[in-house]
Coordinates of C-alpha atoms and ligand atoms in Angstrom, one line a residue:
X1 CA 41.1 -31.0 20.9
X2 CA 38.1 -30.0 22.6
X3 CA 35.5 -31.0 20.5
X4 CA 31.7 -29.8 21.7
X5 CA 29.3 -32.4 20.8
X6 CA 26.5 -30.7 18.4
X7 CA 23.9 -32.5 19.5
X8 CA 24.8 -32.8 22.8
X9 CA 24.8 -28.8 22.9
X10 CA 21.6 -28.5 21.4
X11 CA 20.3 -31.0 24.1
X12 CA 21.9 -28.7 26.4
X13 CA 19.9 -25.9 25.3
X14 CA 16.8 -27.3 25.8
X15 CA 14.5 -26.7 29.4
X16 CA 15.7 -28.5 31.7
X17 CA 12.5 -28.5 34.0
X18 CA 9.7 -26.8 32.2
X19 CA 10.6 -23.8 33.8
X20 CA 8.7 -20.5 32.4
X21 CA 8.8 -16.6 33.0
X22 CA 5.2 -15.0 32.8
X23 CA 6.0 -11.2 31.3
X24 CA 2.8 -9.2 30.5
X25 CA 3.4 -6.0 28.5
X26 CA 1.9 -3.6 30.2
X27 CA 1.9 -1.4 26.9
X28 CA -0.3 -4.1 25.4
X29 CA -2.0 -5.8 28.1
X30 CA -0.3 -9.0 26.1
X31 CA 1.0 -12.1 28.1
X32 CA 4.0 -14.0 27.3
X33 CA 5.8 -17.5 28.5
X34 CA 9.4 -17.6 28.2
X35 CA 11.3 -20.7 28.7
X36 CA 14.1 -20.5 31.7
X37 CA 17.1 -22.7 31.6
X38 CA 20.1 -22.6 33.7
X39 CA 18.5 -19.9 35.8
X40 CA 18.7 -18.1 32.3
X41 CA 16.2 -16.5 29.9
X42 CA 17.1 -16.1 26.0
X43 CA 17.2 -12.5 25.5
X44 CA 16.2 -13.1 21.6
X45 CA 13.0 -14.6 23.3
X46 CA 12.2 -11.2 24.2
X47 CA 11.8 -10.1 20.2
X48 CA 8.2 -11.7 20.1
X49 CA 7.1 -8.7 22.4
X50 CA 5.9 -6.4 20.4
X51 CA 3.2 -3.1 20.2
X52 CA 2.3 -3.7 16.9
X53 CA 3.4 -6.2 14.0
X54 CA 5.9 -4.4 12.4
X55 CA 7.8 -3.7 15.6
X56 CA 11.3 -4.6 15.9
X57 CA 10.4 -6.7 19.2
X58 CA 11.6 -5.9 22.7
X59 CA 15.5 -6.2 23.2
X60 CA 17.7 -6.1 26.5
X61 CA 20.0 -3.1 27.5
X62 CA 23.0 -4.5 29.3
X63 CA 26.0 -2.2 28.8
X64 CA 28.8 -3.6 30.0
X65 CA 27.4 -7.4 29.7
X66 CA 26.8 -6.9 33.8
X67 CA 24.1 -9.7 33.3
X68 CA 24.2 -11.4 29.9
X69 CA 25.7 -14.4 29.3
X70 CA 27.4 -14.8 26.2
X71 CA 28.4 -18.2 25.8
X72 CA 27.9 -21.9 27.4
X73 CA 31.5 -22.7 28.3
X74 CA 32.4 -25.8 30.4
X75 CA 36.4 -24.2 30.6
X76 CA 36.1 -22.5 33.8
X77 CA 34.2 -22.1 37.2
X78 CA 34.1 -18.9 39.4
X79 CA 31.6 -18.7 42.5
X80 CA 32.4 -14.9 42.7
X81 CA 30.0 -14.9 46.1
X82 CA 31.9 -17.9 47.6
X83 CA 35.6 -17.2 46.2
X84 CA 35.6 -20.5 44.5
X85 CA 37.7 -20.8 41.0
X86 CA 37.6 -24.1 39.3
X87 CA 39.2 -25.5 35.9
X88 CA 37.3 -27.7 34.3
X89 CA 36.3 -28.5 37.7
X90 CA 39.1 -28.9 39.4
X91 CA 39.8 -26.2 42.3
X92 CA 43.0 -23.7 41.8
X93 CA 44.5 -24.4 44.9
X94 CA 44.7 -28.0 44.1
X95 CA 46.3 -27.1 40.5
X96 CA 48.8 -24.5 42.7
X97 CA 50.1 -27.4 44.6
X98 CA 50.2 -30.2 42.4
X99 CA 50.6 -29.3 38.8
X100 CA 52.1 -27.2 36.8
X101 CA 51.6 -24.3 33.8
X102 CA 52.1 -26.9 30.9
X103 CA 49.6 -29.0 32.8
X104 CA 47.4 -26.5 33.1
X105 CA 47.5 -25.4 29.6
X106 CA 46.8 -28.7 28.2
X107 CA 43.8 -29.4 30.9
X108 CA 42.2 -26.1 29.4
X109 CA 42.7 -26.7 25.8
X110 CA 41.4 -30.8 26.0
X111 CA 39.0 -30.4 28.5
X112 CA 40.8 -33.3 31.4
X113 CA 44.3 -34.4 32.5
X114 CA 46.8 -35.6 30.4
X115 CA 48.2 -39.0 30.6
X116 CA 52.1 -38.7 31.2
X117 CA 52.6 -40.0 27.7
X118 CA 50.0 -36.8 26.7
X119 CA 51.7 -34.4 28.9
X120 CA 55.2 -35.4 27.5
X121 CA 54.1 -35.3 23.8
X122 CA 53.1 -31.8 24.7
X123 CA 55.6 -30.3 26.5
X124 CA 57.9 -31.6 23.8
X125 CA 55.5 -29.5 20.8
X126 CA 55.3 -26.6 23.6
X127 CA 59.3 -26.5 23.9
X128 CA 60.2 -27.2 20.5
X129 CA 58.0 -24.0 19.0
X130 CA 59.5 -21.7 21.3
X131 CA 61.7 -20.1 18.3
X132 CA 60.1 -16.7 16.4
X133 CA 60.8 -15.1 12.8
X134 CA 64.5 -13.7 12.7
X135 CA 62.2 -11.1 11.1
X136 CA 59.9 -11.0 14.4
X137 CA 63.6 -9.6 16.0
X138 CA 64.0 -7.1 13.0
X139 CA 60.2 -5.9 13.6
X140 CA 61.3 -5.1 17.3
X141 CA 64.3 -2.7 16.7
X142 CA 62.0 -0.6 15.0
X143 CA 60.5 0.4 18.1
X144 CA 61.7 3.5 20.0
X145 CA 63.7 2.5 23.5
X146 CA 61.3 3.2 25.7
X147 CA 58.1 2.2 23.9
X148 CA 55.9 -0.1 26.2
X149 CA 56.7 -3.8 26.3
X150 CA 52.8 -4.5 26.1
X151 CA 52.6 -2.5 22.8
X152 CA 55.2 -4.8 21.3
X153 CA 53.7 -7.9 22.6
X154 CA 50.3 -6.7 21.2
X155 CA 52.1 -6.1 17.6
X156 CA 54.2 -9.2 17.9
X157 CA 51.7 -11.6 18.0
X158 CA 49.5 -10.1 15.4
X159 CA 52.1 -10.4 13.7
X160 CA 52.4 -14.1 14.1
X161 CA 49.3 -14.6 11.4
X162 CA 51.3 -13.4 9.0
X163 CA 54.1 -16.0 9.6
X164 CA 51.5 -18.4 10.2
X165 CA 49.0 -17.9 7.0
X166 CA 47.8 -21.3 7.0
X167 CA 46.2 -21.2 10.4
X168 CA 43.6 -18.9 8.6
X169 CA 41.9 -22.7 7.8
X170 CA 40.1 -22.4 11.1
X171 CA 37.8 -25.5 10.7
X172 CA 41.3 -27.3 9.7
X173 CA 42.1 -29.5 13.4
X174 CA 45.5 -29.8 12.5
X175 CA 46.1 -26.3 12.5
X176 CA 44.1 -25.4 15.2
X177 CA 46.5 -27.4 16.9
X178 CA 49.9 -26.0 16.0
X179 CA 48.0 -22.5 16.3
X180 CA 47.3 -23.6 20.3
X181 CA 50.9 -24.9 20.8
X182 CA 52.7 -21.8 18.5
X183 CA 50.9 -19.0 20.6
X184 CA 51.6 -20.9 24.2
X185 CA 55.4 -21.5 23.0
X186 CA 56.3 -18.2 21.5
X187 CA 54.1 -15.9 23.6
X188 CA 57.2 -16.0 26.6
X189 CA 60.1 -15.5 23.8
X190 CA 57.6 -12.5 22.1
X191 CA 57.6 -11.0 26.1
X192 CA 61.7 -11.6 26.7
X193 CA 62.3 -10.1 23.2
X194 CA 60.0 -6.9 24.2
X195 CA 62.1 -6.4 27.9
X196 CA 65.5 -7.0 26.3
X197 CA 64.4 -4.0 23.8
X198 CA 63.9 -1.8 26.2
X199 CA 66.7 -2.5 28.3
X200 CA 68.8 -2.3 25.5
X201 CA 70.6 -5.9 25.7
X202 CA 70.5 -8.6 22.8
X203 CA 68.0 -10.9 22.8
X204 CA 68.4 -14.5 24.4
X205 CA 67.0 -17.6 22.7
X206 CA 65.3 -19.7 24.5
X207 CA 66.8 -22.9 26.0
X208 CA 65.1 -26.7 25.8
X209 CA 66.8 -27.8 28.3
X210 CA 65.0 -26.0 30.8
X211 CA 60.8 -25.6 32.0
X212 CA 58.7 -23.2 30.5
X213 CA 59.3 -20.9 33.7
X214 CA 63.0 -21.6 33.3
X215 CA 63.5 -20.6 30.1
X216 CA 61.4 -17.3 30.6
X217 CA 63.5 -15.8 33.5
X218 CA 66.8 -17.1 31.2
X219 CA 65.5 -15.2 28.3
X220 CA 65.1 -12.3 30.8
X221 CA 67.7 -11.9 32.6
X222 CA 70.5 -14.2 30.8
X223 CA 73.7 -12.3 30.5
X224 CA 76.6 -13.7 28.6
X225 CA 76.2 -17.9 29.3
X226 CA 75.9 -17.2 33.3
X227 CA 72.3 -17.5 34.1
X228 CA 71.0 -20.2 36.5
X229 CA 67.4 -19.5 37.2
X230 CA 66.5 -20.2 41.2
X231 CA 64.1 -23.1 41.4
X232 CA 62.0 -21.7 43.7
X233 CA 61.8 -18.4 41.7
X234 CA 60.6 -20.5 38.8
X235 CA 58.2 -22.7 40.3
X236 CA 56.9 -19.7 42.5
X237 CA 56.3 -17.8 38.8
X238 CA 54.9 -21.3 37.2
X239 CA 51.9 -21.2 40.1
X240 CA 51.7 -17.2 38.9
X241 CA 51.1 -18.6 35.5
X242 CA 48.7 -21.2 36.9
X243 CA 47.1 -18.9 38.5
X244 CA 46.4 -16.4 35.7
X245 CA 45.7 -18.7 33.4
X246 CA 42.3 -18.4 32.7
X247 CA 38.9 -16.4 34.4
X248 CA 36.3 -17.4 31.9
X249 CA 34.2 -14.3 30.3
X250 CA 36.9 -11.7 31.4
X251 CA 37.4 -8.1 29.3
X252 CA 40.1 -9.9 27.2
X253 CA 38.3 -13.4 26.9
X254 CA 35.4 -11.6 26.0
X255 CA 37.5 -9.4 23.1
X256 CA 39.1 -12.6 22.0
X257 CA 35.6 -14.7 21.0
X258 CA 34.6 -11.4 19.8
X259 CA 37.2 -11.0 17.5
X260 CA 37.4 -14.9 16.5
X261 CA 33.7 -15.1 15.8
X262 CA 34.1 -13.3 12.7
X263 CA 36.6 -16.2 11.8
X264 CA 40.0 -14.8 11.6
X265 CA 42.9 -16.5 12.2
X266 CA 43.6 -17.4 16.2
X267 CA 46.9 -15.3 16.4
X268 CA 44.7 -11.9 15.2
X269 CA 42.3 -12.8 17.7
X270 CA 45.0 -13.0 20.5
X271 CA 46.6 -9.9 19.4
X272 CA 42.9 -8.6 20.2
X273 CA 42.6 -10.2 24.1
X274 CA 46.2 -9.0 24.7
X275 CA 45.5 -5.6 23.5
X276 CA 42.3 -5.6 26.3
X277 CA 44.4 -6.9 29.2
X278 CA 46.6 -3.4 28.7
X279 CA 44.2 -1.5 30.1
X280 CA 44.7 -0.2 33.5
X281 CA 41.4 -2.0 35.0
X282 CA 41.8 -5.3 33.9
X283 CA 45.5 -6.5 33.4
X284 CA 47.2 -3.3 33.7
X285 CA 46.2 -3.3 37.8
X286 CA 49.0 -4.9 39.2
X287 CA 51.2 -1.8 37.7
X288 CA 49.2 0.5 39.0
X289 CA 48.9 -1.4 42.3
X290 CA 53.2 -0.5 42.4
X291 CA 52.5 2.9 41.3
X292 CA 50.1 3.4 44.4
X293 CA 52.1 1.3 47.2
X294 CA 54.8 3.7 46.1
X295 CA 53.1 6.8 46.4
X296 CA 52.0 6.1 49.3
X297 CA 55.6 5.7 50.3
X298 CA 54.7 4.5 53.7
X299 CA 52.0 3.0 56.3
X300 CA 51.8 6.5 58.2
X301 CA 50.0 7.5 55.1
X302 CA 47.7 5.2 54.8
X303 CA 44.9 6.6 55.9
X304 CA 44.6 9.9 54.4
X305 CA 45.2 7.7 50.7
X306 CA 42.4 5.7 52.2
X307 CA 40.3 9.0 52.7
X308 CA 41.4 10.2 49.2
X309 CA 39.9 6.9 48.0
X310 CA 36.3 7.5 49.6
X311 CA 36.5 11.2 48.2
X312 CA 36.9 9.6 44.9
X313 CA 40.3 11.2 44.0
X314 CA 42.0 7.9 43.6
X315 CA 40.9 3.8 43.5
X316 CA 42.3 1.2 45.7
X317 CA 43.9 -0.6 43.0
X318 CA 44.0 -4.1 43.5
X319 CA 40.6 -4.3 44.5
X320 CA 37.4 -5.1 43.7
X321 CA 36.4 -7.4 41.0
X322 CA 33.4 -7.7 38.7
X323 CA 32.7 -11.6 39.9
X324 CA 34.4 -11.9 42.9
X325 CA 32.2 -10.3 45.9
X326 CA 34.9 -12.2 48.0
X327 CA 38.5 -12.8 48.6
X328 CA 39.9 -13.7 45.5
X329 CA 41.1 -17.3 45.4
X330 CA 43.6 -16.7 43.7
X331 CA 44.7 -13.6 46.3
X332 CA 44.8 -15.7 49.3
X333 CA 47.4 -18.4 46.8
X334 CA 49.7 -15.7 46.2
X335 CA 49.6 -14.3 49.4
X336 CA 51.3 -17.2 51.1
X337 CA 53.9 -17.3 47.6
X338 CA 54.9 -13.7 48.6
X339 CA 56.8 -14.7 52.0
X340 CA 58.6 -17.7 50.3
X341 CA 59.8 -15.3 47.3
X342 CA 61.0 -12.4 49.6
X343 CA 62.9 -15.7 51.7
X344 CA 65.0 -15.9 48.6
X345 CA 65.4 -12.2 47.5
X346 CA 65.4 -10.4 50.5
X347 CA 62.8 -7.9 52.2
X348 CA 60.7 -5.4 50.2
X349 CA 59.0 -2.5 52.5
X350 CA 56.2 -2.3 49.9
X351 CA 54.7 -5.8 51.4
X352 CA 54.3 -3.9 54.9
X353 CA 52.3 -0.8 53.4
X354 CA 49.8 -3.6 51.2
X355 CA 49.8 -5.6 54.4
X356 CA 48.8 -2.8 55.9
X357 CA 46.1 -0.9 53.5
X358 CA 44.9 -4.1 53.1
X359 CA 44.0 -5.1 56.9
X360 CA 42.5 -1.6 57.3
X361 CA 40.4 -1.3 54.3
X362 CA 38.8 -4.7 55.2
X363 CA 38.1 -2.8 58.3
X364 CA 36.4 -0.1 56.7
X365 CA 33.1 0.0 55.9
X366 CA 33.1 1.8 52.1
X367 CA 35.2 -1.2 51.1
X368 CA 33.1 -4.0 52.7
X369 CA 30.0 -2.7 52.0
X370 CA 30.4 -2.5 48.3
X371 CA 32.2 -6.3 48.8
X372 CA 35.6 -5.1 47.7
X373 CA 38.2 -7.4 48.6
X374 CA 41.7 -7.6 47.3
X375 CA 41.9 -9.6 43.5
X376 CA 45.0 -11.4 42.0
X377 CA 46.5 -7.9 41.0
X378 CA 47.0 -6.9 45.1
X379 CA 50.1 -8.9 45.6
X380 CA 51.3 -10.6 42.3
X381 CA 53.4 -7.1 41.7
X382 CA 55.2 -7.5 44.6
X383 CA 56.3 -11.1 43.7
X384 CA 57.4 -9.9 40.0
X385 CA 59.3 -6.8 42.0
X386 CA 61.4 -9.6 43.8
X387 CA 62.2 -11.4 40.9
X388 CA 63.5 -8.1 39.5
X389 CA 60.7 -7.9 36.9
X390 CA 60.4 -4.4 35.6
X391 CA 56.8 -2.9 36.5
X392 CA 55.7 -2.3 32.8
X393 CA 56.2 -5.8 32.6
X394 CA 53.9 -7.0 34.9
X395 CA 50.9 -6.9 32.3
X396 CA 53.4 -9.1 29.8
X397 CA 53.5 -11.6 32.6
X398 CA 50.0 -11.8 33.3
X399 CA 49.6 -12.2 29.4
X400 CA 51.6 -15.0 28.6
X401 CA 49.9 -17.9 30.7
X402 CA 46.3 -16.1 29.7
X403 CA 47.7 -17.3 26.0
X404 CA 46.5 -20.8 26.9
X405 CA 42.9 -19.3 28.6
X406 CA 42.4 -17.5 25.6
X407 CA 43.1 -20.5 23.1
X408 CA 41.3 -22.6 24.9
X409 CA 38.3 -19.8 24.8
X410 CA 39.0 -19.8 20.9
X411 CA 38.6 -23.5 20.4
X412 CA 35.1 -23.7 22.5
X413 CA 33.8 -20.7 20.0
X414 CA 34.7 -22.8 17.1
X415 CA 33.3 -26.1 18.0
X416 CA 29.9 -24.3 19.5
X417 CA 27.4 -24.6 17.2
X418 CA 25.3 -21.6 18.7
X419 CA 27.7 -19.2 18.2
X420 CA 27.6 -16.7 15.0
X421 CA 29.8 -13.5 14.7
X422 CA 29.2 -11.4 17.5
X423 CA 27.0 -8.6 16.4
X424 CA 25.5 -6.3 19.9
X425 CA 22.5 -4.3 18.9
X426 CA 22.3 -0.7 20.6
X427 CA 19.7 1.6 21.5
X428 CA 20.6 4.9 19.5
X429 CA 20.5 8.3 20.7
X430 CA 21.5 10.6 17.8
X431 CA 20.1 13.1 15.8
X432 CA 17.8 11.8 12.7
X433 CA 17.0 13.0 9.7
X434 CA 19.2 16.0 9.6
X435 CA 19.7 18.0 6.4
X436 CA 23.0 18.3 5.1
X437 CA 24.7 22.3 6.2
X438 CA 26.9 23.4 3.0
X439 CA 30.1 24.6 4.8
X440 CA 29.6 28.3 3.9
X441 CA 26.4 28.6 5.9
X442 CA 27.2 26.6 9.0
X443 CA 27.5 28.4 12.8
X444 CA 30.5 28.3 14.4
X445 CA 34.1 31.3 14.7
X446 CA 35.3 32.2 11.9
X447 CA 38.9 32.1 12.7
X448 CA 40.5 29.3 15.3
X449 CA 43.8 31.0 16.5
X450 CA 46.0 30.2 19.9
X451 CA 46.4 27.0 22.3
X452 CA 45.0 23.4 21.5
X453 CA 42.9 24.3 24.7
X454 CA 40.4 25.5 22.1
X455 CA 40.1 22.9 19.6
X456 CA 36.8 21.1 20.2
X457 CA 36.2 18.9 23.3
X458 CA 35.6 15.2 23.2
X459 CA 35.2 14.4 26.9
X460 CA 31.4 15.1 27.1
X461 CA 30.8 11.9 29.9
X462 CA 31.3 14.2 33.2
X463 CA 32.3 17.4 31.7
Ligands
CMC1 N1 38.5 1.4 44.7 C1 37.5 2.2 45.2 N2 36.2 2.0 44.9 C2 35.9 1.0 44.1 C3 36.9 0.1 43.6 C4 38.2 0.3 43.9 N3 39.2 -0.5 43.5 N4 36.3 -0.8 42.8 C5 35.0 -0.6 42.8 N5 34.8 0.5 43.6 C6 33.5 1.1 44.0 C7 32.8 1.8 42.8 O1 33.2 3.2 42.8 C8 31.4 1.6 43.1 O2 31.0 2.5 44.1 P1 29.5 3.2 44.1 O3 28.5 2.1 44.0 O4 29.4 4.0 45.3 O5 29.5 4.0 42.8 C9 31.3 0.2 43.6 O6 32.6 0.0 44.2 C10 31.0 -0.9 42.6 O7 32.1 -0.8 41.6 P2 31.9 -1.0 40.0 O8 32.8 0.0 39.4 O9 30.5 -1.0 39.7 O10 32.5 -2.4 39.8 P3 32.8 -3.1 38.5 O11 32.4 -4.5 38.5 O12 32.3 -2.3 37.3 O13 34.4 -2.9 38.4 C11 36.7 -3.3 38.7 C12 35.3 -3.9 38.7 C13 37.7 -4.5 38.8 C14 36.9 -2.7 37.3 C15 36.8 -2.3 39.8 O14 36.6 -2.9 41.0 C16 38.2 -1.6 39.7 O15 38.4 -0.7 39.0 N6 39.2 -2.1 40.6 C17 40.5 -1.5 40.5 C18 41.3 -2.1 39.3 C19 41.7 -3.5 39.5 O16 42.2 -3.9 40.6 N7 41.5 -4.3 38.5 C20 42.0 -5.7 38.5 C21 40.8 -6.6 38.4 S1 41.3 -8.3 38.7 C22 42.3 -8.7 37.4 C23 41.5 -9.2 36.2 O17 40.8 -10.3 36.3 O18 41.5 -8.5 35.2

C-alpha cells in the first residue's frame, strides 16, 4: 500500500530555497514575509495579516479551487499548457500501448510497477471479488425501468459499506486493502447489474475465465451462454479504462478526499466521487457530446450550431477543460482507437460531423482564443456507440476505471499527515442580526391560489 513517509512529508513541506513573498497591507502600512515552496504560498500564512489583534486574519477567496491546491499528491501529473498526463510519472501513451487496466490500477494504488508475481496476485484478488450481495440484486428491482443507470451505480456502491462494515477501521491496512480490491472488482458487476435493469434482462455473473474488459461486455451483453467478447473490442475498452483512470484533483477526486477526510468508510466516500462524475460537466459530457452530434444531425449544420455556441445558446460539449489549455492527451489516444473500433463494427456517420465540428472550431477564433480544445469526452462516446453501449451508460463507463483513481486518491489522504477534515471557510453575505417576524405580522399575499408558476423563485443567479 502506498504508504507516505511522515517525515519525509514534513521535509517536503519545508522551503526548498529560502524563497519569500514580501505583502505589505496597505490598510496597515504592515509588511509581511511569507515562505514560497513549490511555486506555492500557504494560504493559512495569510491569517497573521491582520488590522487589529482581534482580527480573524486575512483569508483567500477561491471559489471554485481555480488556484488552490489542496493536497501534495505524487499519483498523477498533468501539464494542462503542454498536453502532458503522467502516472506516477510514467506518460499515458506509453501505459495505452503497453499495459493494461489491472496494471494501471495497481501502479496507482502502490505507487510503481508490479512484478509479474505482484500483478498475478492481484489480478487473482481483483477477479475473485467480482461477486456482489444477492441482496445488492434485490436492492436493484426496486428501481423503476427507466431510472438512470448512474443513480443505481451511485446507490449501489454506497451501499457496499453496509455489506462491508468492517472497512469503517480506516487506519486498519488490511482492510484498506480488500476495500481497494472490493470497489475495483465489483464496480463493473454494480454497472452490468444497473444496464441489465433497464433493459429488462437478468443479470449475468461475472466470469473468471475472462479479463476484467471481458467479463464487463459479457455481463453486458451476454444472452443465454452465447457471448464471445471481440478482442479488439475489449482491449480497445481496457485503454478507455486506462485512459480514464485517474486526472488528479478533478470534481469527483476532489468530492471523494472531501468526503473521506471526515473518516468514513472508502465505499461512502466513492458513492460521493461517483455521484460528482453525474453531472453533465464533468463525467456526464460524453452523453451530452451524443446528444449534440445528433442534433446537429449533419455537417451542413455545423456552422449555424457553431454560431449558436458563440451566441451562448448551447456549449461545444466535449470541449474545453479546466487544466488542459491543449489537446487533451488523452483525446488524441482515442482518436486513433475510434477508426480501429468502427474497422470491427462498421461506419457510424456521427464520426464525420465530430470530425467535422472539430476541424472547424480549431479554426475559429472563439474557441482558440479561450484555449478550447477537444477533452477525453469528444470521441470516447462514439467508441461506446460502436460497442452498442447505451448513451446513459457512458458516465457508468467512465466511472468504473476512475474506481481505482479514486481509491488510490483515498489511500494518499489517509497516509498524509497534513491532511484534517476538509472544512472551506466562506465570506458570508446574509442578513445579520434580524429580529424574529411572528407569522401573523409578516408582508407577503394573503392567499396563494393557481399555477406552481407562482410559488416562490429559487433561481436568483441570472434571473
Ligand atoms: N463551449 C463553449 N464555450 C466554452 C466551453 C465550451 N465547451 N468551455 C468553456 N467555454 C468558454 C466559457 O464560456 C468562457 O468564456 P468567457 O471567458 O467568454 O466567459 C471560457 O471558455 C472559459 O471557460 P470556463 O467556464 O471559465 O472554464 P472552466 O475551467 O470553468 O470549465 C469545463 C471547464 C470543462 C467545465 C468547460 O470547458 C465545459 O463546460 N466544457 C463542456 C463540458 C465538457 O466537455 N466537460 C468534460 C470535461 S473533461 C472530462 C473530465 O475530466 O471531467
Amino acid at each position: 500500500m502506498a504508504t507516505k513517509d511522515k517525515a519525509k512529508a514534513e521535509t517536503d513541506g519545508k522551503a526548498t530555497g529560502g524563497d519569500t513573498l514580501s505583502i505589505t497591507d496597505n490598510r496597515t502600512g504592515e509588511s509581511y514575509e511569507i515562505e514560497i515552496n513549490d511555486g506555492t504560498i500557504r494560504t493559512m500564512d495569510l491569517r497573521q495579516i491582520k488590522v487589529a489583534e482581534h482580527d480573524f486574519g486575512m483569508m483567500g477567496y477561491d471559489p471554485a479551487f481555480l488556484n488552490t491546491a489542496s493536497c501534495r499528491s505524487a499519483i498523477t501529473y498533468i501539464d494542462g499548457e503542454a498536453g502532458i498526463l503522467q502516472h506516477r510519472g510514467i506518460p499515458i501513451e506509453q501505459l495505452c500501448e503497453h499495459s493494461t487496466y489491472l496494471e494501471v490500477a495497481y501502479l496507482l494504488v502502490f505507487d510503481e510497477l508490479p512484478t509479474q508475481a505482484q500483478l498475478d496476485r492481484w489480478t487473482y484478488d481483483v477477479i475473485h471479488h467480482t461477486f456482489v450481495h444477492e441482496d445488492i440484486k434485490k436492492m436493484n428491482e426496486g428501481y423503476r425501468h427507466d431510472a438512470h443507470p448512474m443513480g443505481m451505480l451511485l446507490a449501489s456502491v454506497g451501499a457496499l459499506s453496509t455489506f462491508y462494515p468492517t472497512a469503517k477501521d480506516t487506519e486498519d491496512h488490511e482492510e484498506r486493502y480488500m476495500a481497494a480490491i472490493r470497489l475495483i472488482a465489483k464496480v463493473p458487476t454494480l454497472a452490468a447489474f444497473a444496464y441489465r435493469h433497464s433493459m429488462g434482462y437478468p443479470y449475468v455473473y461475472p466470469d473468471n475465465e475472462l479479463s476484467y474488459s471481458e467479463n464487463f461486455l459479457s455481463m453486458l451483453f451476454k444472452m443465454e451462454n452465447t457471448y464471445e467478447p471481440d478482442p479488439r473490442l475489449a482491449k480497445a475498452l481496457d485503454v478507455l479504462f486506462i485512459l480514464h483512470a485517474d486526472h488528479e484533483q478533478n470534481c469527483s477526486t476532489n468530492a471523494v478526499r472531501a468526503v473521506g477526510s471526515s473518516d468514513v468508510d472508502p465505499y461512502s466516500a466513492v458513492a460521493a466521487g461517483v455521484a460528482a462524475l453525474y453531472g453533465p460537466l464533468h463525467g456526464g459530457a460524453n452523453e451530452a457530446v451524443l446528444r449534440m452530434l445528433r442534433q446537429i444531425e449533419s455537417v451542413e449544420n455545423i456552422p449555424d450550431f457553431l454560431e449558436g455556441v458563440k451566441n451562448r445558446e448551447q456549449k461545444l460539449m466535449g470541449f474545453g477543460h479546466r487544466v488542459y489549455k491543449n489537446y487533451d492527451p488523452r483525446a488524441r489516444i482515442i482518436k486513433k482507437h475510434v477508426d480501429e473500433v468502427l474497422e470491427v463494427t462498421g461506419e457510424n456517420p456521427l464520426l464525420e460531423i465530430a470530425t467535422e465540428l472539430e476541424k472547424r472550431a480549431l479554426d475559429d477564433d472563439f474557441f482558440t482564443s479561450r484555449k478550447l480544445y477537444p477533452n477525453v469526452d469528444f470521441y470516447s462516446g462514439l467508441i461506446y456507440e460502436a460497442l452498442r453501449i447505451p448513451t446513459n451508460m457512458f458516465t457508468v463507463i467512465f466511472a468504473i476505471p476512475r474506481t481505482s483513481g479514486w481509491v488510490a486518491q483515498w489511500l494518499e489522504l489517509k497516509d498524509d499527515p497534513e491532511q484534517k477534515i476538509a472544512r472551506p471557510r466562506q465570506i458570508y453575505t446574509g442578513k445579520r442580526d434580524q429580529d424574529y417576524v411572528p407569522i401573523a405580522e409578516r408582508d407577503g399575499p394573503e392567499k396563494i391560489t393557481g399555477p406552481p408558476a407562482r410559488r416562490p423563485k429559487l433561481l436568483r443567479r441570472g434571473a
